[in-house]
Short mmCIF file of C-alpha atoms in Angstrom, two decimals:
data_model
loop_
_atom_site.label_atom_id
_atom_site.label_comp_id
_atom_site.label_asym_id
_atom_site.label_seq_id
_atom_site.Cartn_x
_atom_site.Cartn_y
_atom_site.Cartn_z
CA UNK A 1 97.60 20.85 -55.42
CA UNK A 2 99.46 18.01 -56.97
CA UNK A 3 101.29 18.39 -59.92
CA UNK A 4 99.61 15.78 -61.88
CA UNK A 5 96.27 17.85 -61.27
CA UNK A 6 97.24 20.93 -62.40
CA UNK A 7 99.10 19.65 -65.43
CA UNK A 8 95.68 17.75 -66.37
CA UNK A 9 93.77 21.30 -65.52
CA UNK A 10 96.29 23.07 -67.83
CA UNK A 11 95.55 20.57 -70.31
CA UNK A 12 92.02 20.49 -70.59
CA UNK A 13 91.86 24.81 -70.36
CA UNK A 14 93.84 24.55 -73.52
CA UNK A 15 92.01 21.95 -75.06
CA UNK A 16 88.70 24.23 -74.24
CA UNK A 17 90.46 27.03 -75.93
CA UNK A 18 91.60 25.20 -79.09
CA UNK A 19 87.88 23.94 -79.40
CA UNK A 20 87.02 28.16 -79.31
CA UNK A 21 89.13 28.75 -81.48
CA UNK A 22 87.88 26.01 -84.11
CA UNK A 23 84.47 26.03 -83.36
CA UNK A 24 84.80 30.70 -83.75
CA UNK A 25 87.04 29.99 -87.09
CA UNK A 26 89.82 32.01 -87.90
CA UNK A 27 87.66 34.08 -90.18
CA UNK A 28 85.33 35.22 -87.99
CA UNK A 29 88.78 35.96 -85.42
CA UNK A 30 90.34 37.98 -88.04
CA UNK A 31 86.34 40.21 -88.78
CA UNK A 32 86.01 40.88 -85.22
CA UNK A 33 89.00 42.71 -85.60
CA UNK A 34 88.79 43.85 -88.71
CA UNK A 35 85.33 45.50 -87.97
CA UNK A 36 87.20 47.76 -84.97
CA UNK A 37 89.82 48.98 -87.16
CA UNK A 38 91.81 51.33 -85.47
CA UNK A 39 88.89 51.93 -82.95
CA UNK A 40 90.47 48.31 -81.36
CA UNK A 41 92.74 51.04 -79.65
CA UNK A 42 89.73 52.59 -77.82
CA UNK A 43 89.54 49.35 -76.16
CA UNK A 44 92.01 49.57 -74.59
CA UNK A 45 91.61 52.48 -73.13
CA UNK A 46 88.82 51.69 -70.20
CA UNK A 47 91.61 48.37 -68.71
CA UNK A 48 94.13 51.09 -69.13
CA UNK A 49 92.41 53.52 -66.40
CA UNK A 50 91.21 50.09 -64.38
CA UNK A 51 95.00 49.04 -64.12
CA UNK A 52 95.81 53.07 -62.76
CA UNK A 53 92.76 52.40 -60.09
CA UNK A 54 94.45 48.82 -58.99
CA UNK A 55 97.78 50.41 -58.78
CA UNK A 56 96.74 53.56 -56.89
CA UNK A 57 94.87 50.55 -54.49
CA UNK A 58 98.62 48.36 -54.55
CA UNK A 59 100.53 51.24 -53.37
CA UNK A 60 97.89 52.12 -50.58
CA UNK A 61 98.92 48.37 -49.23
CA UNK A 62 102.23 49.57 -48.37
CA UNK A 63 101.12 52.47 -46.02
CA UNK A 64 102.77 55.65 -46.11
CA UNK A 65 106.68 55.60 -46.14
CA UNK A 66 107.16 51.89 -47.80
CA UNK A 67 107.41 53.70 -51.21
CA UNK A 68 108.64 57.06 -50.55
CA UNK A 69 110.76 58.67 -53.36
CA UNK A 70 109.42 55.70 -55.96
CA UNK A 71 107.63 57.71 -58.67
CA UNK A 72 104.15 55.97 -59.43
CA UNK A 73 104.85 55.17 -62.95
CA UNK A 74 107.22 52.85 -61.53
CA UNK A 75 105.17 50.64 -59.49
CA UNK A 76 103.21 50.66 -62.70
CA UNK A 77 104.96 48.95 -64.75
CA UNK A 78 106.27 47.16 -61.68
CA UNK A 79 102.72 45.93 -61.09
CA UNK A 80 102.33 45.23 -64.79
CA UNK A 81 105.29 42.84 -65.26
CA UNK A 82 103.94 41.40 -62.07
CA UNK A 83 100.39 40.79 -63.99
CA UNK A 84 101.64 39.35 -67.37
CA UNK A 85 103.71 37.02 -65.37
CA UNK A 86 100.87 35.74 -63.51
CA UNK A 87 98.63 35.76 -66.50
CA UNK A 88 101.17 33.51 -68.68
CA UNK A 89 103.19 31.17 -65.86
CA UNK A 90 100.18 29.56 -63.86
CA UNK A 91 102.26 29.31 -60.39
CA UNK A 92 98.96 30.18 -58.19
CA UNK A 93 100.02 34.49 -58.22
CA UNK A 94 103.72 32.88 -57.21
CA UNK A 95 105.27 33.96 -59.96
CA UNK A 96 104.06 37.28 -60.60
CA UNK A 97 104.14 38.30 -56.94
CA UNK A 98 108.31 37.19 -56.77
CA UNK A 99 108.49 39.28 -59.69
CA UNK A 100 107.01 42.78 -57.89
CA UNK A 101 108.99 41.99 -54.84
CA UNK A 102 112.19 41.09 -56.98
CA UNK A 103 111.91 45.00 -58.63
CA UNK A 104 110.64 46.27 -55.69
CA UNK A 105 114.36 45.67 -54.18
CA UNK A 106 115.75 47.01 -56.48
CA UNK A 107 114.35 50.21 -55.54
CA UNK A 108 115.46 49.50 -52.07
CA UNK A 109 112.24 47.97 -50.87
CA UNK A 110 112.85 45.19 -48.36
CA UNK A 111 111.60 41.55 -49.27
CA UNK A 112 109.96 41.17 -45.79
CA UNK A 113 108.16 44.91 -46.78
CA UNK A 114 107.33 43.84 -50.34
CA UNK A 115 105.83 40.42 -49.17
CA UNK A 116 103.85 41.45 -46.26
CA UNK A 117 102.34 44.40 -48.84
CA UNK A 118 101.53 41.49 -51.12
CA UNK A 119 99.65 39.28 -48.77
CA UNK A 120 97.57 42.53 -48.14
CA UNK A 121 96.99 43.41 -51.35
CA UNK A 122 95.69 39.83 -52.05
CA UNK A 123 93.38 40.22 -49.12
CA UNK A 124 91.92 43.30 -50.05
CA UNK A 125 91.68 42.25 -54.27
CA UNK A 126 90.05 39.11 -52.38
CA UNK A 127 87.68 40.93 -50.37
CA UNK A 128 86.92 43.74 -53.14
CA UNK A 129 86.20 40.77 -55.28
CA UNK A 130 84.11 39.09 -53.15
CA UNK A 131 82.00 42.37 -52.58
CA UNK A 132 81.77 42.59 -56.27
CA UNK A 133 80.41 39.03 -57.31
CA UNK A 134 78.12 39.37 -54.25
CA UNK A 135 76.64 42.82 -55.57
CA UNK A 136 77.02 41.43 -58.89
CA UNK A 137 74.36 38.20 -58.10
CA UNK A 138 72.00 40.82 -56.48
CA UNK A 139 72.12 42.42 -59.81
CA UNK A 140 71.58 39.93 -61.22
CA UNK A 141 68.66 37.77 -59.05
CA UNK A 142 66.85 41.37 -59.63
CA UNK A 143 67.21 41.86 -62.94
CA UNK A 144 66.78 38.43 -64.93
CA UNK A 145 63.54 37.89 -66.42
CA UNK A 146 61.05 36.26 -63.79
CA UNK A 147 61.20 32.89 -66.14
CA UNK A 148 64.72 32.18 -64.55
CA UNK A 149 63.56 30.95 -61.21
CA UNK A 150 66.01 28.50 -61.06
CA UNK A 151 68.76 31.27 -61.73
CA UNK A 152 67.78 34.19 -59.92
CA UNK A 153 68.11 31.73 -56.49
CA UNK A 154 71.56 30.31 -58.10
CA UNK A 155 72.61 34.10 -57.96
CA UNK A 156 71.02 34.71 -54.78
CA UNK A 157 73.20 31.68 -53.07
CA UNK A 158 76.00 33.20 -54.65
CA UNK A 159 75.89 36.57 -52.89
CA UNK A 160 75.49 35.02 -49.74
CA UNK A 161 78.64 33.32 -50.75
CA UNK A 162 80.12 36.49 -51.25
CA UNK A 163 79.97 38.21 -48.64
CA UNK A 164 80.42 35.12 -46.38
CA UNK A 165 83.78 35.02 -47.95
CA UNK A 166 84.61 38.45 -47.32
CA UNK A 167 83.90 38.21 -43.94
CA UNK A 168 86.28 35.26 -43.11
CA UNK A 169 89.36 36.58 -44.85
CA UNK A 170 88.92 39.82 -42.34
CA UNK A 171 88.67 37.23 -39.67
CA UNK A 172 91.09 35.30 -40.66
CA UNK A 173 94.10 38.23 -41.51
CA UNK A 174 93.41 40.18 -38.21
CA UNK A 175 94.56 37.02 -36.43
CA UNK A 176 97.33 36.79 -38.30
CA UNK A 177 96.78 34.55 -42.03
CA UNK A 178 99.69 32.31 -41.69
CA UNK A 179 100.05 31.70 -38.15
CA UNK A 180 96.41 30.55 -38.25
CA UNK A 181 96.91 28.34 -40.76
CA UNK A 182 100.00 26.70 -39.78
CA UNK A 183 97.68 25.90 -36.16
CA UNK A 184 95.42 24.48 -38.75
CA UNK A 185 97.91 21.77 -40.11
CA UNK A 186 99.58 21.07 -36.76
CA UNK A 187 95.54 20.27 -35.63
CA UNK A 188 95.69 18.15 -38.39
CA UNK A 189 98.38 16.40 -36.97
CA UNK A 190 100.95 17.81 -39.80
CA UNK A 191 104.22 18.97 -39.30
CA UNK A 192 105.82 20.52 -42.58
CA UNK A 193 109.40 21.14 -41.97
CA UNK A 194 109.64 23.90 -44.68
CA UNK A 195 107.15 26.01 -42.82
CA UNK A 196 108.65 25.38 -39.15
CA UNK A 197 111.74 25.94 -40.48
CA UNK A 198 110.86 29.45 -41.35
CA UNK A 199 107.75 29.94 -38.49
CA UNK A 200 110.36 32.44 -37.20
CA UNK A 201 110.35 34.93 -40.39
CA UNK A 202 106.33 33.60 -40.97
CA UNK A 203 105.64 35.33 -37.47
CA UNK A 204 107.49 38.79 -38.74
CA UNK A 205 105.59 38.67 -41.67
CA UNK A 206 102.36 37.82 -39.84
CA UNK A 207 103.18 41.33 -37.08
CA UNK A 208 103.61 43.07 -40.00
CA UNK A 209 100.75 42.42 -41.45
CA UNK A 210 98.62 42.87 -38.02
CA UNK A 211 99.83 46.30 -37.80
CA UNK A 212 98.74 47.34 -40.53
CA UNK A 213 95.23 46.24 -40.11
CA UNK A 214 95.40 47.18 -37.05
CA UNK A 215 97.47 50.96 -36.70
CA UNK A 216 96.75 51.96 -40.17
CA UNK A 217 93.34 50.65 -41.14
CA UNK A 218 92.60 54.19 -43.38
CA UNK A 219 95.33 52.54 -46.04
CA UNK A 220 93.57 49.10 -45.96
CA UNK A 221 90.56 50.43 -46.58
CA UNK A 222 91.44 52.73 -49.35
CA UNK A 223 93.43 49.91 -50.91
CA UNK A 224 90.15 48.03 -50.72
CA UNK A 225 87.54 50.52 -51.65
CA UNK A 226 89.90 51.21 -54.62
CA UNK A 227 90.08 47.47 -55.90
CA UNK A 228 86.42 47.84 -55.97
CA UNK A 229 85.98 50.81 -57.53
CA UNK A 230 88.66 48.87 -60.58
CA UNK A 231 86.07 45.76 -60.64
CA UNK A 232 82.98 47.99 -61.35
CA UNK A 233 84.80 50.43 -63.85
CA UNK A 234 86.14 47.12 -65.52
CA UNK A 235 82.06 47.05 -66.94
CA UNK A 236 82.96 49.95 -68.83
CA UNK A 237 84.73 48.15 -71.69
CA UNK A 238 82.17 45.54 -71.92
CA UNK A 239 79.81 48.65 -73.37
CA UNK A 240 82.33 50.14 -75.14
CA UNK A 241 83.05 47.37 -76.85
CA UNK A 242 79.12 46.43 -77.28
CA UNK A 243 78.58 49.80 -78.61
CA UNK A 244 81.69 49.74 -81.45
CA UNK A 245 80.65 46.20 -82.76
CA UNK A 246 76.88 48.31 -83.24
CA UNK A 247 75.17 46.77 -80.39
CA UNK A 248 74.12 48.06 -76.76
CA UNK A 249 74.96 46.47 -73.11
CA UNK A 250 72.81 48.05 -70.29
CA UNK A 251 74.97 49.22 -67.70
CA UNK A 252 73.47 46.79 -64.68
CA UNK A 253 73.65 43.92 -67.11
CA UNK A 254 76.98 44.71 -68.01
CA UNK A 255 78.16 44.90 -64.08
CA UNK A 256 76.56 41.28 -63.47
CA UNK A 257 78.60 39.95 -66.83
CA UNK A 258 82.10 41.66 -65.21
CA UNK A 259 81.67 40.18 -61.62
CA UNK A 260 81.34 36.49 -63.11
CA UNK A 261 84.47 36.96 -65.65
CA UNK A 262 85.98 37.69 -63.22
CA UNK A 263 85.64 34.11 -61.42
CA UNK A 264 86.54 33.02 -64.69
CA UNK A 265 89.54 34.54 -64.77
CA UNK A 266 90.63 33.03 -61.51
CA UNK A 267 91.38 29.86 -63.38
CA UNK A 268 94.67 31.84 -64.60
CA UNK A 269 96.35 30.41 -61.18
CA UNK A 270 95.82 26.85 -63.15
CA UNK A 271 95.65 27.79 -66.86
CA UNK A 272 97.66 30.65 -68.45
CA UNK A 273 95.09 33.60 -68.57
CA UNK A 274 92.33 31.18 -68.09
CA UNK A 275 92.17 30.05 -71.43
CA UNK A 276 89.35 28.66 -72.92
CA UNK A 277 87.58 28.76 -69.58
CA UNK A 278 87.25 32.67 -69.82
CA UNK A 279 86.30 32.62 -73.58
CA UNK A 280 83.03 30.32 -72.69
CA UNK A 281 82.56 32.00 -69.57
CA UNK A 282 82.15 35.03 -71.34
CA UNK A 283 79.81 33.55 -74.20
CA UNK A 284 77.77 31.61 -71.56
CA UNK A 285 77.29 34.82 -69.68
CA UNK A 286 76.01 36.91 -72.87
CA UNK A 287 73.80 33.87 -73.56
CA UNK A 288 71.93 34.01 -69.99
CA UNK A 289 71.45 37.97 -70.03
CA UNK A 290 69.94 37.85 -73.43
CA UNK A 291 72.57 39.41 -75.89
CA UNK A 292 73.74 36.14 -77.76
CA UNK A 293 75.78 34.10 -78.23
CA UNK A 294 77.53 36.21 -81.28
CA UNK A 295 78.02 39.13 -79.08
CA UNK A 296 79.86 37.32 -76.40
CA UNK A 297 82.32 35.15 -78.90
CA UNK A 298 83.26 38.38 -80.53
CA UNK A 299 83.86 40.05 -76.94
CA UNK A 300 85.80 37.59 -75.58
CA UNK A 301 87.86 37.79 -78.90
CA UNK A 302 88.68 40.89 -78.34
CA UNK A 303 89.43 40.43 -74.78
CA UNK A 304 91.46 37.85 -75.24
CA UNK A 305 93.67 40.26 -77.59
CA UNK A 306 93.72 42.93 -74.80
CA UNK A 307 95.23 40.95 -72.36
CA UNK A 308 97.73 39.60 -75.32
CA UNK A 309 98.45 43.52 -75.33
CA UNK A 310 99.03 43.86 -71.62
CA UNK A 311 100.75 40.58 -71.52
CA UNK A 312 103.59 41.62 -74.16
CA UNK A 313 103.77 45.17 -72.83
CA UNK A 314 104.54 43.53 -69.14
CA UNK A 315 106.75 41.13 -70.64
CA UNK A 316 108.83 43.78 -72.63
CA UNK A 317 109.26 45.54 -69.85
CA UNK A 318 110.41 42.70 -67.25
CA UNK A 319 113.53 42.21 -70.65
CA UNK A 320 114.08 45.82 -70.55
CA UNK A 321 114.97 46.03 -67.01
CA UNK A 322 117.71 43.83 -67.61
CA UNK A 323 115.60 41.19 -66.00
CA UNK A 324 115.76 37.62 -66.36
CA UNK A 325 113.62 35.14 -64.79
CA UNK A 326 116.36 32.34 -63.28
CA UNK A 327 117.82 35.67 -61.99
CA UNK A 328 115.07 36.58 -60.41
CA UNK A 329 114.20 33.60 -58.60
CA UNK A 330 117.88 33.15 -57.60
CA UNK A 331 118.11 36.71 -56.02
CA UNK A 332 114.87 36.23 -54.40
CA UNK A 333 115.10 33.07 -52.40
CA UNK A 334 118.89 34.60 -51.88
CA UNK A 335 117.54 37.40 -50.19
CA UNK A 336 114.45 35.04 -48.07
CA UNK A 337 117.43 33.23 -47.15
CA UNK A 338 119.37 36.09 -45.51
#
């Protein structure tokens, strides 16, 4: 994407989240909070057990012996620096994903290892995902009153969707991601040096990643199954939140909400944490399942401060490994060099 576009993208996402936060008013900001008290810590709690579940499903994608000896509170807060970097720096995952592989070395994890485990971990968050909006629209097409035609075939179309995606990224990473789509620009009748240059170290990354779909396809499914099983426990706080503001989110409604934030949320590869985008994403959604438009302003509040939380915490830690991001990046592309 072109840098103009995503600097106009960036732009308008903050824009959207200014007009949020004027059109909310810093009163009602500061009550929301005010009215959790210190029960705004409980909140934290249910992404706090979802992050575990995605971490248990990141180390899956590195098989077996890739992170022998590293305790698993380390690829925590590994994973965690890797998150708040992608969730403030929108450079499409790029960022956060150098990060992980960047600390990963320095536990003697190889950058060819750490990428390869990346791409797959992307695949299987991308396929778990896709699983989840799709059951997420049945929920949905089932459960929304009968008035919603219109709707209930929008969600429908959007399942299909769904699981139509999930089918081609298990096509397309069997035969090997990159490879494929490097055929795809040279049938385009493009030849981009940077790529050829490297189609050498693209094709080791490629085997790698075919062998592990292919001679260990228990750890890609157990990375995948456990994404999953994060995206539907994510619907969790959406209640618990509900239920400590004094109001109640069925469970099924709540599911439908989560799988649509979460497309929300993919703006963060374009706008830092998806601002603005998420917060009317989130209001829009309460609107449509009946709760209001109150409910879902004061949610995304608060959601918006968890992942200022989780942000900070993954930030702090990236300074207090002696970490610095021009370091980083120079050791990195040092080591993709080598």
């Amino acid at each position: 994407m072109k840098k103009t576009t995503r600097i106009i993208l960036l732009i308008l996402g903050l824009a959207l989240f200014a007009w949020f936060i004027q059109r909310t008013g810093w009163d009602d900001i500061r009550g929301t909070f005010e009215t959790l008290g210190w029960f705004g810590l409980v909140v934290l709690i249910p992404y706090t057990i979802v992050f575990t579940i995605d971490t248990i499903g990141w180390r899956f994608t590195f098989g077996p012996t890739a992170l022998k000896g590293i305790p698993f509170y380390v690829t925590w807060i590994i994973r965690l620096v890797g998150e708040s970097i992608n969730n403030v720096i929108p450079t499409m995952y790029v960022g956060g994903e150098a990060a992980k592989i960047y600390l990963l070395k320095r536990r003697n994890v190889t950058v060819i290892t750490a990428t390869s485990a990346a791409v797959r971990s992307k695949t299987a968050q991308s396929v778990a995902q896709s699983t989840f909006i799709a059951m997420g629209a049945v929920v949905a097409a089932y459960t929304l009153p009968a008035e919603h035609v219109a709707m209930k075939w929008a969600f429908a179309g959007m399942a299909v969707i769904g699981f139509t995606v999930m089918a081609l990224l298990f096509k397309i990473q069997k035969h090997g991601m990159f490879t494929t789509i490097l055929g795809w620009v040279r049938k385009l009748g493009c030849e981009l040096q940077s790529l050829v240059s490297k189609e050498e170290k693209i094709r080791e990354l490629d085997d790698q990643i075919y062998d592990f779909y292919n001679r260990d396809k228990k750890h890609f499914y157990w990375c995948t199954v456990t994404y999953l099983i994060g995206w539907m426990f994510d619907t969790v706080e959406i209640m618990v939140v509900a239920y400590l503001l004094g109001a109640e989110v069925a469970w099924h409604h709540a599911f439908a909400m989560e799988a649509f934030i979460s497309i929300a949320r993919g703006f963060n590869t374009l706008v830092p944490g998806a601002l603005g985008i998420q917060e009317f994403g989130v209001v829009g959604l309460f609107t449509i399942f009946g709760y209001g438009p109150e409910l879902g302003t004061k949610y995304a509040i608060i959601r918006r401060g968890r992942d200022v939380v989780f942000a900070s915490l993954g930030w702090f830690a990236f300074y207090l490994g002696e970490a610095t991001w021009k370091g980083m990046r120079e050791k990195t592309q040092k080591s993709e060099g080598e």
